[in-house]
Short mmCIF file of C-alpha atoms and ligand atoms in Angstrom, two decimals:
data_model
loop_
_atom_site.label_atom_id
_atom_site.label_comp_id
_atom_site.label_asym_id
_atom_site.label_seq_id
_atom_site.Cartn_x
_atom_site.Cartn_y
_atom_site.Cartn_z
CA MET A 813 32.00 8.48 -0.38
CA GLY A 814 28.86 10.26 1.29
CA GLY A 815 29.52 10.37 5.26
CA PHE A 816 25.60 9.42 6.24
CA GLN A 817 23.96 6.87 6.96
CA THR A 818 20.98 5.84 7.92
CA VAL A 819 19.86 5.59 11.83
CA ARG A 820 20.49 2.01 13.20
CA GLY A 821 17.55 -0.74 12.44
CA THR A 822 16.25 1.16 9.88
CA ARG A 823 16.68 0.59 5.51
CA ASP A 824 16.38 2.27 2.48
CA LEU A 825 14.64 0.29 0.51
CA LEU A 826 15.34 0.46 -3.31
CA ALA A 827 13.58 0.45 -6.31
CA GLU A 828 12.80 -3.22 -5.89
CA ASP A 829 12.35 -3.94 -2.69
CA ALA A 830 10.00 -0.58 -2.16
CA GLU A 831 8.05 -2.61 -5.31
CA ARG A 832 7.91 -5.66 -2.78
CA GLN A 833 6.86 -3.63 -0.23
CA ARG A 834 4.12 -1.79 -2.22
CA PHE A 835 2.60 -4.89 -3.54
CA ILE A 836 2.63 -6.37 0.30
CA ILE A 837 0.71 -2.76 1.11
CA ASP A 838 -2.06 -3.03 -2.13
CA THR A 839 -2.65 -7.17 -1.54
CA ALA A 840 -3.51 -6.19 2.23
CA ARG A 841 -5.55 -3.33 1.29
CA LYS A 842 -7.45 -5.64 -1.30
CA THR A 843 -7.83 -7.98 1.50
CA ALA A 844 -9.41 -5.46 4.19
CA GLU A 845 -11.85 -4.11 1.19
CA LEU A 846 -12.97 -7.78 0.43
CA TYR A 847 -13.20 -8.52 4.18
CA GLY A 848 -15.65 -5.30 4.81
CA TYR A 849 -12.43 -3.18 6.68
CA GLU A 850 -12.43 0.60 6.30
CA GLU A 851 -8.85 1.97 5.94
CA VAL A 852 -8.10 4.88 8.15
CA ILE A 853 -4.77 6.93 9.17
CA THR A 854 -3.15 7.81 12.62
CA PRO A 855 -0.51 10.23 13.36
CA ILE A 856 2.96 8.50 13.58
CA VAL A 857 3.60 9.95 16.98
CA GLU A 858 1.12 9.13 20.37
CA SER A 859 1.19 10.30 24.03
CA TYR A 860 3.59 7.94 26.65
CA GLU A 861 0.86 7.73 28.49
CA LEU A 862 -1.52 5.95 25.62
CA LEU A 863 1.45 3.50 25.33
CA ASN A 864 2.63 3.17 28.45
CA ALA A 865 -0.58 2.17 29.58
CA LYS A 866 -1.31 -1.52 28.47
CA SER A 867 0.92 -2.45 25.73
CA GLY A 868 3.29 -4.33 28.21
CA GLU A 869 6.77 -4.10 29.87
CA GLU A 870 8.04 -5.88 26.34
CA ILE A 871 6.50 -2.59 24.39
CA ARG A 872 7.33 0.07 27.06
CA GLN A 873 11.37 -0.62 27.66
CA ARG A 874 11.96 -0.99 23.42
CA LEU A 875 10.03 2.94 22.94
CA PHE A 876 10.66 5.84 21.38
CA ILE A 877 10.77 8.34 22.97
CA ILE A 878 11.23 12.15 22.27
CA GLU A 879 10.36 15.36 24.14
CA ASP A 880 8.25 18.31 22.53
CA ASN A 881 9.16 21.72 23.22
CA GLY A 882 5.51 22.61 24.25
CA PRO A 883 5.14 26.24 25.78
CA VAL A 884 4.13 24.30 29.28
CA GLY A 885 7.68 22.78 29.70
CA HIS A 886 8.49 19.35 28.04
CA ARG A 887 5.52 16.19 26.99
CA LYS A 888 6.68 13.23 26.03
CA ILE A 889 5.62 12.10 22.93
CA VAL A 890 6.23 8.41 21.61
CA LEU A 891 6.74 7.01 17.90
CA ARG A 892 3.88 4.32 17.46
CA PRO A 893 5.71 0.56 17.80
CA GLU A 894 1.66 -0.95 16.42
CA PHE A 895 -1.29 0.52 15.71
CA THR A 896 -4.16 -1.07 17.53
CA ALA A 897 -2.94 1.61 20.99
CA SER A 898 -4.20 4.41 18.07
CA ILE A 899 -6.98 1.97 16.96
CA ALA A 900 -8.09 1.82 20.68
CA ARG A 901 -7.63 5.60 21.40
CA LEU A 902 -10.06 6.36 18.53
CA ALA A 903 -12.45 3.93 19.44
CA THR A 904 -12.70 5.82 22.92
CA THR A 905 -13.94 9.24 21.14
CA THR A 906 -14.21 9.46 17.12
CA LEU A 907 -15.89 6.07 16.41
CA ARG A 908 -17.84 6.18 20.11
CA ASN A 909 -21.06 6.04 18.26
CA ASN A 910 -20.84 4.60 15.01
CA PRO A 911 -22.46 1.21 14.93
CA LYS A 912 -21.27 -1.85 16.04
CA PRO A 913 -19.09 -4.15 14.42
CA TRP A 914 -16.08 -1.04 13.66
CA ARG A 915 -13.72 -3.44 10.89
CA ILE A 916 -10.91 -0.93 10.66
CA PHE A 917 -7.40 -1.52 8.84
CA SER A 918 -4.41 0.73 8.41
CA VAL A 919 -0.88 0.81 7.09
CA GLY A 920 1.67 1.61 7.53
CA SER A 921 5.66 2.43 9.57
CA VAL A 922 5.48 1.65 13.45
CA TYR A 923 9.06 2.22 15.13
CA ARG A 924 10.23 -0.76 18.75
CA TYR A 925 14.16 -0.05 19.50
CA ASP A 926 14.68 -3.98 19.32
CA GLU A 927 18.19 -5.09 18.88
CA PRO A 928 18.66 -5.35 14.58
CA GLN A 929 19.37 -8.39 13.72
CA ARG A 930 17.37 -10.61 9.87
CA GLY A 931 13.93 -9.42 10.06
CA ARG A 932 14.10 -7.27 12.96
CA TYR A 933 14.46 -3.35 12.65
CA ARG A 934 13.43 -0.99 14.95
CA GLU A 935 11.65 1.11 11.71
CA PHE A 936 9.20 -1.68 10.28
CA TRP A 937 6.01 -2.05 8.17
CA GLN A 938 2.54 -3.33 9.49
CA SER A 939 -0.96 -4.04 8.37
CA ASN A 940 -2.43 -4.30 10.90
CA PHE A 941 -6.48 -5.36 11.71
CA GLU A 942 -8.83 -4.66 13.95
CA LEU A 943 -12.27 -6.24 14.18
CA MET A 944 -14.18 -4.32 17.26
CA GLY A 945 -17.36 -5.48 19.24
CA SER A 946 -17.82 -8.50 19.90
CA ASN A 947 -16.52 -11.02 22.02
CA LYS A 948 -17.80 -14.20 19.30
CA PRO A 949 -15.26 -16.64 17.87
CA GLU A 950 -16.27 -15.88 14.27
CA ALA A 951 -14.79 -12.62 14.75
CA ASP A 952 -11.76 -14.14 15.89
CA ALA A 953 -11.83 -16.89 13.44
CA GLU A 954 -12.62 -14.08 10.63
CA ILE A 955 -9.03 -12.44 12.00
CA ILE A 956 -7.37 -15.72 11.03
CA LEU A 957 -8.90 -16.49 8.16
CA LEU A 958 -8.03 -13.35 6.75
CA THR A 959 -4.79 -13.39 7.91
CA ASN A 960 -4.18 -17.07 5.64
CA ARG A 961 -5.78 -14.90 2.30
CA LEU A 962 -2.83 -12.64 3.19
CA MET A 963 -0.45 -14.60 3.17
CA ARG A 964 -2.00 -16.93 0.40
CA ALA A 965 -2.86 -13.70 -1.58
CA VAL A 966 1.90 -12.99 -1.75
CA GLY A 967 2.45 -16.12 -3.28
CA LEU A 968 3.75 -18.26 0.24
CA HIS A 969 2.60 -21.99 -0.71
CA LYS A 970 4.07 -22.48 2.93
CA TYR A 971 3.10 -21.43 6.23
CA GLU A 972 2.19 -22.59 9.37
CA PHE A 973 -0.77 -20.77 12.40
CA LYS A 974 0.14 -21.40 15.97
CA LEU A 975 -3.04 -20.90 18.03
CA GLY A 976 -2.89 -20.58 21.64
CA HIS A 977 -5.08 -18.73 24.44
CA VAL A 978 -3.85 -16.68 27.49
CA GLY A 979 -8.18 -16.78 28.11
CA ILE A 980 -7.00 -20.16 29.93
CA LEU A 981 -4.04 -19.01 31.95
CA ARG A 982 -5.48 -15.70 33.06
CA ALA A 983 -8.68 -17.25 33.84
CA ILE A 984 -6.03 -20.68 35.99
CA LEU A 985 -4.34 -17.70 37.78
CA SER A 986 -7.45 -15.51 38.74
CA ALA A 987 -9.02 -18.48 40.29
CA GLU A 988 -6.10 -18.67 42.53
CA GLY A 989 -6.24 -15.00 43.50
CA ILE A 990 -3.18 -13.91 41.33
CA ASP A 991 -3.32 -10.06 40.96
CA GLU A 992 -3.07 -8.58 37.07
CA PRO A 993 0.59 -7.26 37.57
CA THR A 994 1.70 -10.42 38.63
CA GLN A 995 -0.30 -12.52 36.06
CA ASN A 996 1.58 -10.40 33.30
CA ALA A 997 5.18 -11.22 34.89
CA ILE A 998 3.78 -15.15 34.32
CA LEU A 999 2.65 -14.78 31.06
CA GLN A 1000 6.18 -12.63 30.11
CA ARG A 1001 8.29 -15.51 31.30
CA MET A 1002 6.32 -18.02 29.29
CA GLU A 1003 6.09 -15.45 26.19
CA LYS A 1004 9.77 -15.99 26.54
CA LYS A 1005 9.60 -19.75 26.99
CA GLU A 1006 11.39 -19.01 30.22
CA TYR A 1007 8.89 -21.73 31.98
CA ASP A 1008 10.77 -22.68 35.38
CA ALA A 1009 10.82 -18.57 35.88
CA ALA A 1010 7.45 -18.64 34.96
CA LEU A 1011 6.95 -21.18 37.58
CA GLU A 1012 8.28 -20.41 40.52
CA LEU A 1013 6.25 -17.17 40.31
CA ILE A 1014 3.34 -19.74 41.30
CA GLN A 1015 6.07 -21.36 43.49
CA ASN A 1016 3.33 -21.71 46.37
CA CYS A 1017 0.15 -22.05 44.61
CA ARG A 1018 -2.13 -24.97 44.44
CA CYS A 1019 -2.32 -24.60 39.94
CA ARG A 1020 1.70 -24.68 39.80
CA GLN A 1021 1.10 -28.84 39.26
CA ARG A 1022 -2.02 -27.62 36.35
CA PHE A 1023 0.77 -25.15 34.81
CA GLN A 1024 3.30 -27.23 34.90
CA GLU A 1025 1.15 -29.96 32.54
CA LEU A 1026 0.00 -27.29 30.29
CA ILE A 1027 3.94 -27.20 29.43
CA ASN A 1028 4.21 -30.44 28.90
CA LEU A 1029 1.78 -30.93 27.14
CA ARG A 1030 3.60 -28.65 24.61
CA MET A 1031 6.85 -30.49 24.57
CA CYS A 1032 4.40 -33.85 23.63
CA ASP A 1033 4.20 -34.76 19.96
CA PRO A 1034 0.86 -36.81 19.56
CA PHE A 1035 -0.97 -33.60 21.26
CA MET A 1036 1.13 -30.53 19.20
CA ALA A 1037 1.04 -32.55 15.96
CA ASP A 1038 -2.60 -33.28 16.46
CA PRO A 1039 -4.97 -29.37 17.45
CA SER A 1040 -7.38 -30.75 18.64
CA LEU A 1041 -6.01 -33.85 20.33
CA SER A 1042 -4.26 -30.46 22.13
CA VAL A 1043 -7.42 -29.00 23.34
CA GLU A 1044 -9.06 -31.79 24.06
CA ARG A 1045 -6.22 -32.56 26.25
CA ILE A 1046 -6.29 -29.34 27.96
CA LYS A 1047 -10.10 -29.71 28.50
CA THR A 1048 -8.89 -31.94 31.60
CA ILE A 1049 -6.33 -30.43 32.66
CA VAL A 1050 -8.17 -27.52 32.99
CA ARG A 1051 -11.74 -28.34 34.46
CA SER A 1052 -11.20 -27.90 37.96
CA TYR A 1053 -11.74 -24.10 37.12
CA GLU A 1054 -15.14 -22.87 36.01
CA LYS A 1055 -14.12 -19.82 33.73
CA ALA A 1056 -10.54 -21.71 32.13
CA SER A 1057 -13.78 -24.46 30.58
CA ARG A 1058 -15.50 -22.17 29.37
CA GLU A 1059 -12.44 -20.35 27.74
CA THR A 1060 -10.68 -23.75 26.22
CA GLN A 1061 -14.56 -24.65 25.09
CA ASN A 1062 -14.33 -20.41 23.46
CA LEU A 1063 -10.62 -22.12 22.03
CA SER A 1064 -12.28 -25.27 20.10
CA GLU A 1065 -14.44 -22.77 18.58
CA ILE A 1066 -12.58 -21.16 16.83
CA LEU A 1067 -10.21 -23.94 15.68
CA ASN A 1068 -13.52 -25.27 14.03
CA LEU A 1069 -14.83 -22.83 12.55
CA VAL A 1070 -10.86 -22.10 10.92
CA LYS A 1071 -10.61 -25.44 10.00
CA GLN A 1072 -14.89 -25.84 8.63
CA SER A 1073 -13.21 -22.99 6.57
CA GLY A 1074 -10.70 -24.28 5.05
CA CYS A 1075 -7.22 -22.98 7.17
CA ARG A 1076 -5.05 -25.40 8.59
CA ILE A 1077 -3.88 -24.80 11.95
CA LYS A 1078 -0.85 -26.56 12.26
CA THR A 1079 -0.16 -26.27 16.33
CA VAL A 1080 -2.41 -25.48 18.74
CA ASP A 1081 0.20 -24.73 22.29
CA PRO A 1082 -1.59 -24.60 25.63
CA ALA A 1083 1.84 -22.06 27.12
CA PHE A 1084 1.73 -20.50 24.46
CA ALA A 1085 2.45 -16.00 25.05
CA ARG A 1086 2.79 -13.06 23.56
CA GLY A 1087 4.34 -9.90 24.33
CA LEU A 1088 1.65 -7.51 24.38
CA GLU A 1089 -0.30 -7.43 27.54
CA TYR A 1090 -3.76 -6.25 26.63
CA TYR A 1091 -4.36 -9.80 25.20
CA THR A 1092 -7.41 -11.31 26.90
CA GLY A 1093 -8.20 -14.51 25.16
CA MET A 1094 -6.88 -16.35 21.39
CA ILE A 1095 -4.01 -15.52 20.12
CA PHE A 1096 -2.02 -16.87 17.35
CA GLU A 1097 1.34 -16.33 15.20
CA VAL A 1098 1.90 -17.44 11.20
CA TYR A 1099 5.59 -18.81 10.52
CA ILE A 1100 6.74 -20.10 7.45
CA PRO A 1101 9.46 -23.10 8.09
CA GLU A 1102 12.60 -21.13 6.93
CA LEU A 1103 12.17 -18.90 9.62
CA ASP A 1104 12.35 -19.06 12.94
CA ILE A 1105 10.26 -15.16 13.75
CA ALA A 1106 6.83 -15.11 12.66
CA LEU A 1107 4.86 -12.71 9.53
CA GLY A 1108 2.20 -11.22 11.44
CA GLY A 1109 0.37 -12.25 15.53
CA GLY A 1110 -2.40 -11.01 16.71
CA GLY A 1111 -5.67 -11.77 19.29
CA ARG A 1112 -8.41 -10.32 21.29
CA TYR A 1113 -8.22 -8.05 23.42
CA ASP A 1114 -11.74 -7.09 25.40
CA ARG A 1115 -10.54 -4.73 27.99
CA LEU A 1116 -8.76 -2.29 26.09
CA ILE A 1117 -10.66 0.33 25.06
CA GLU A 1118 -12.00 0.37 28.35
CA ALA A 1119 -8.94 0.58 29.90
CA PHE A 1120 -8.44 3.59 27.76
CA GLY A 1121 -12.13 5.50 28.90
CA GLY A 1122 -14.37 4.25 26.49
CA GLU A 1123 -17.31 1.60 27.35
CA PRO A 1124 -16.76 -1.66 27.34
CA THR A 1125 -15.77 -3.46 24.06
CA PRO A 1126 -14.50 -6.55 23.07
CA ALA A 1127 -12.21 -6.80 20.59
CA THR A 1128 -9.96 -8.82 18.28
CA GLY A 1129 -6.93 -8.27 15.28
CA VAL A 1130 -3.75 -8.51 13.91
CA ALA A 1131 -1.03 -7.26 12.75
CA HIS A 1132 1.76 -8.69 9.83
CA GLY A 1133 4.54 -7.11 10.03
CA LEU A 1134 5.72 -6.48 5.89
CA ASP A 1135 9.72 -6.39 6.36
CA ARG A 1136 9.00 -9.98 7.00
CA ILE A 1137 7.10 -11.22 4.83
CA VAL A 1138 8.87 -9.24 2.18
CA LEU A 1139 12.10 -11.53 3.39
CA ALA A 1140 9.87 -14.76 3.83
CA MET A 1141 8.94 -14.21 -0.10
CA GLN A 1142 12.23 -13.54 -1.53
CA MET A 1143 13.07 -17.08 0.83
CA GLN A 1144 10.09 -18.76 -0.98
CA LYS A 1145 10.94 -17.33 -4.21
CA ALA A 1146 7.42 -15.76 -4.20
CA THR A 1147 6.33 -13.10 -7.28
CA PRO A 1148 4.78 -10.44 -6.68
CA THR A 1149 1.77 -10.86 -9.95
CA THR A 1150 1.52 -7.18 -10.86
CA ALA A 1151 1.01 -6.69 -14.29
CA TRP A 1152 3.52 -6.28 -16.49
CA ARG A 1153 4.29 -2.47 -16.87
CA LYS A 1154 5.48 -2.19 -20.57
CA ARG A 1155 8.55 1.00 -19.96
CA VAL A 1156 8.94 3.08 -22.44
CA ALA A 1157 11.84 5.79 -23.14
CA VAL A 1158 11.28 8.56 -24.93
CA VAL A 1159 14.46 9.72 -26.81
CA PRO A 1160 14.45 12.75 -29.20
CA VAL A 1161 17.51 13.02 -31.97
CA ASN A 1162 18.93 16.20 -31.21
CA ASP A 1163 18.06 19.22 -29.30
CA ALA A 1164 15.39 20.99 -31.76
CA LEU A 1165 13.24 17.89 -30.99
CA LYS A 1166 12.88 18.15 -26.95
CA CYS A 1167 9.50 19.34 -26.76
CA GLU A 1168 7.79 16.87 -29.78
CA ALA A 1169 9.78 14.15 -27.33
CA LEU A 1170 7.95 15.94 -24.45
CA LYS A 1171 4.90 15.95 -25.68
CA ILE A 1172 4.45 12.00 -27.12
CA SER A 1173 5.36 11.42 -23.54
CA GLN A 1174 2.66 13.26 -22.73
CA ILE A 1175 0.16 11.50 -25.26
CA LEU A 1176 1.97 7.89 -24.26
CA ARG A 1177 1.39 8.70 -20.31
CA GLU A 1178 -2.36 10.00 -21.41
CA ALA A 1179 -2.80 6.51 -21.87
CA GLY A 1180 -1.58 4.23 -19.04
CA ILE A 1181 1.99 4.29 -20.49
CA SER A 1182 5.12 4.93 -18.01
CA ALA A 1183 6.95 6.99 -20.70
CA GLU A 1184 10.93 8.07 -19.37
CA LEU A 1185 11.56 11.35 -21.59
CA GLU A 1186 15.06 11.82 -21.93
CA VAL A 1187 16.28 14.35 -19.75
CA MET A 1188 19.86 14.21 -20.14
CA GLY A 1189 20.42 15.53 -23.25
CA ARG A 1190 22.86 12.40 -24.50
CA LYS A 1191 23.04 11.63 -27.94
CA MET A 1192 21.49 8.33 -29.11
CA ASN A 1193 23.60 5.64 -28.62
CA LYS A 1194 24.21 6.84 -24.74
CA ALA A 1195 20.57 7.09 -24.37
CA MET A 1196 20.09 4.14 -26.00
CA GLU A 1197 22.88 1.31 -24.10
CA ASP A 1198 21.18 3.45 -21.10
CA ALA A 1199 17.69 1.79 -21.30
CA ASP A 1200 19.51 -1.28 -22.22
CA ARG A 1201 21.17 -1.47 -18.63
CA ARG A 1202 17.80 -0.06 -17.11
CA LYS A 1203 15.81 -2.77 -18.87
CA VAL A 1204 13.23 -1.10 -20.55
CA ASN A 1205 10.74 -2.39 -23.19
CA TYR A 1206 10.56 -0.15 -25.66
CA ALA A 1207 12.39 3.00 -27.52
CA VAL A 1208 10.67 5.66 -29.24
CA ILE A 1209 13.13 8.13 -31.36
CA VAL A 1210 11.43 11.56 -31.98
CA GLY A 1211 13.13 11.98 -35.40
CA GLU A 1212 12.77 15.29 -37.70
CA ARG A 1213 11.87 13.06 -41.61
CA GLU A 1214 9.08 10.47 -39.45
CA LEU A 1215 8.23 13.71 -37.58
CA LYS A 1216 7.50 15.32 -41.38
CA GLN A 1217 4.76 12.19 -42.05
CA GLY A 1218 3.59 12.26 -37.73
CA ALA A 1219 5.21 8.94 -37.20
CA VAL A 1220 8.39 7.88 -34.87
CA VAL A 1221 10.54 5.10 -34.54
CA LEU A 1222 9.70 2.28 -32.25
CA ARG A 1223 12.33 0.10 -31.18
CA ASN A 1224 11.50 -3.12 -28.94
CA LEU A 1225 15.15 -3.14 -27.45
CA ALA A 1226 14.58 -6.77 -25.79
CA LYS A 1227 14.03 -7.79 -29.53
CA ARG A 1228 16.55 -5.48 -31.85
CA GLU A 1229 13.68 -4.56 -34.12
CA GLN A 1230 12.48 -1.79 -34.81
CA THR A 1231 9.60 -0.31 -36.80
CA THR A 1232 8.18 3.67 -38.09
CA ILE A 1233 4.33 3.94 -36.66
CA GLU A 1234 1.77 7.19 -36.97
CA ILE A 1235 2.01 8.75 -33.48
CA SER A 1236 -2.29 7.88 -33.56
CA LYS A 1237 -1.30 4.18 -33.51
CA LEU A 1238 1.67 4.17 -30.87
CA ALA A 1239 -0.19 3.79 -27.71
CA LYS A 1240 -2.17 0.77 -29.11
CA THR A 1241 0.90 -1.28 -31.15
CA ILE A 1242 2.91 -0.68 -27.32
CA ILE A 1243 -0.28 -1.92 -25.90
CA GLY A 1244 -0.89 -4.75 -27.86
P1 HAM B 2247 3.35 -8.22 17.49
O1 HAM B 2247 3.08 -9.11 17.32
O2 HAM B 2247 4.08 -7.45 18.39
O3 HAM B 2247 1.98 -7.56 17.45
O4 HAM B 2247 4.10 -7.45 15.73
C1 HAM B 2247 3.27 -7.89 14.49
C2 HAM B 2247 4.20 -8.59 13.91
O5 HAM B 2247 4.99 -7.54 13.71
C3 HAM B 2247 4.81 -9.40 14.09
O6 HAM B 2247 4.85 -10.91 13.75
C4 HAM B 2247 6.29 -9.18 13.17
O7 HAM B 2247 6.34 -9.91 11.69
C5 HAM B 2247 5.97 -8.05 13.01
N1 HAM B 2247 7.10 -7.66 13.85
C6 HAM B 2247 7.03 -7.29 15.29
N2 HAM B 2247 8.51 -6.41 15.61
C7 HAM B 2247 9.36 -6.87 14.44
C8 HAM B 2247 10.36 -6.20 14.05
N3 HAM B 2247 11.19 -5.13 15.17
N4 HAM B 2247 10.71 -5.56 13.52
C9 HAM B 2247 9.87 -6.18 12.28
N5 HAM B 2247 8.64 -6.58 12.43
C10 HAM B 2247 8.36 -7.07 13.62
C11 HAM B 2247 0.52 -6.15 17.75
O8 HAM B 2247 1.82 -5.13 16.97
C12 HAM B 2247 -0.19 -5.99 17.83
N6 HAM B 2247 -0.55 -4.57 17.72
C13 HAM B 2247 -0.90 -7.03 16.75
C14 HAM B 2247 -2.34 -6.93 17.15
C15 HAM B 2247 -3.35 -6.31 16.81
N7 HAM B 2247 -3.18 -7.35 18.23
C16 HAM B 2247 -4.32 -6.92 18.42
N8 HAM B 2247 -4.88 -6.00 16.90
#
């Protein structure tokens, strides 16, 4: 047994898992294309300062920090824990002069020092969509709708959206003069559903009662079962706060647009908050009933680009957790709908024919057929056993007698039938 293991919280994805992962990536990329998002590839490492600035305590505590060997002393760099900060960095530099909106797609691995458990890893994959330059509810609706498309296209048949709006909560707190760091602390408690601790931070504040009512609302069945009802109730609770009322109207418009487009929102949770600190408006997450961890989440962050030194630029976005989508697909028995790939083993009957076998493999590959040449020098029956074990569909047997007539033997391994066939017709016959 080898002595080395993968680093805690990381995994090797072997053939089947890698194929599932690739299928989701392809589907996310197709979704990006359909919605007009351009793909960018950013570095896996970013400066510590970028991530330290605005991600929030949740992410800050989970950064993988590396010290590089700079000539003037060590600098801190981090493995990216998400894409949003990197894309916001781009927005302040390279993208700056491009006409808006900017629709940006990225996919890749991200790193967080999370406590590993099912669906929670230290290295995981995200597909990430950012829509920058629009403060309109239709931009937020688009982000939810493309998530809906992705979930459906990977074959999930039951999934649920939860919607909230931190803009409403922040508007109330700001109106009461509560500073941003305290607001962040309150939202952090709410994210963890530590409502008493959140209320404690506004113990002597006029808005405590309003917060209590919003928290109570999330426990209240009829409202939670009907998102529109929930929004109407929020409107009543926050009516004495002008900005919070406008933010509730914004939530109502987003909900309406999404609903009209045929995507169902299961709940509007008025006390919903997310771990990242940069959110300023609508937030959402998507779940399957079988798992209590989110498959994806996002929201509006109108001040991040400005905080990084760019022009004030409203923005909204989402990241999908690919590893969790794989889990969800397994749980709901959703199979990748990739075209069935025919696999062919090409086996020379003796060593002298290996060059001919290689040439035939090349002919098959040129025709788009996956051909695996026998490179172990095994005897025919051993090579056939191996092809069977690996669920190869056909074997092409290259023998002297057939070659003299420009032909080979094509064996259908599942049906256990074989025919002699001209090499010029081989690819066409396999493709069928
Ligand atoms: P997030 O909610 O931190 O948001 O992550 C998005 C998704 O990544 C989660 O819903 C989950 O599926 C997956 N995820 C998070 N942590 C782990 C983990 N330890 N193991 C496996 N999967 C995980 C963001 O990252 C924001 N940047 C989303 C965004 C984009 N907001 C605006 N634009």
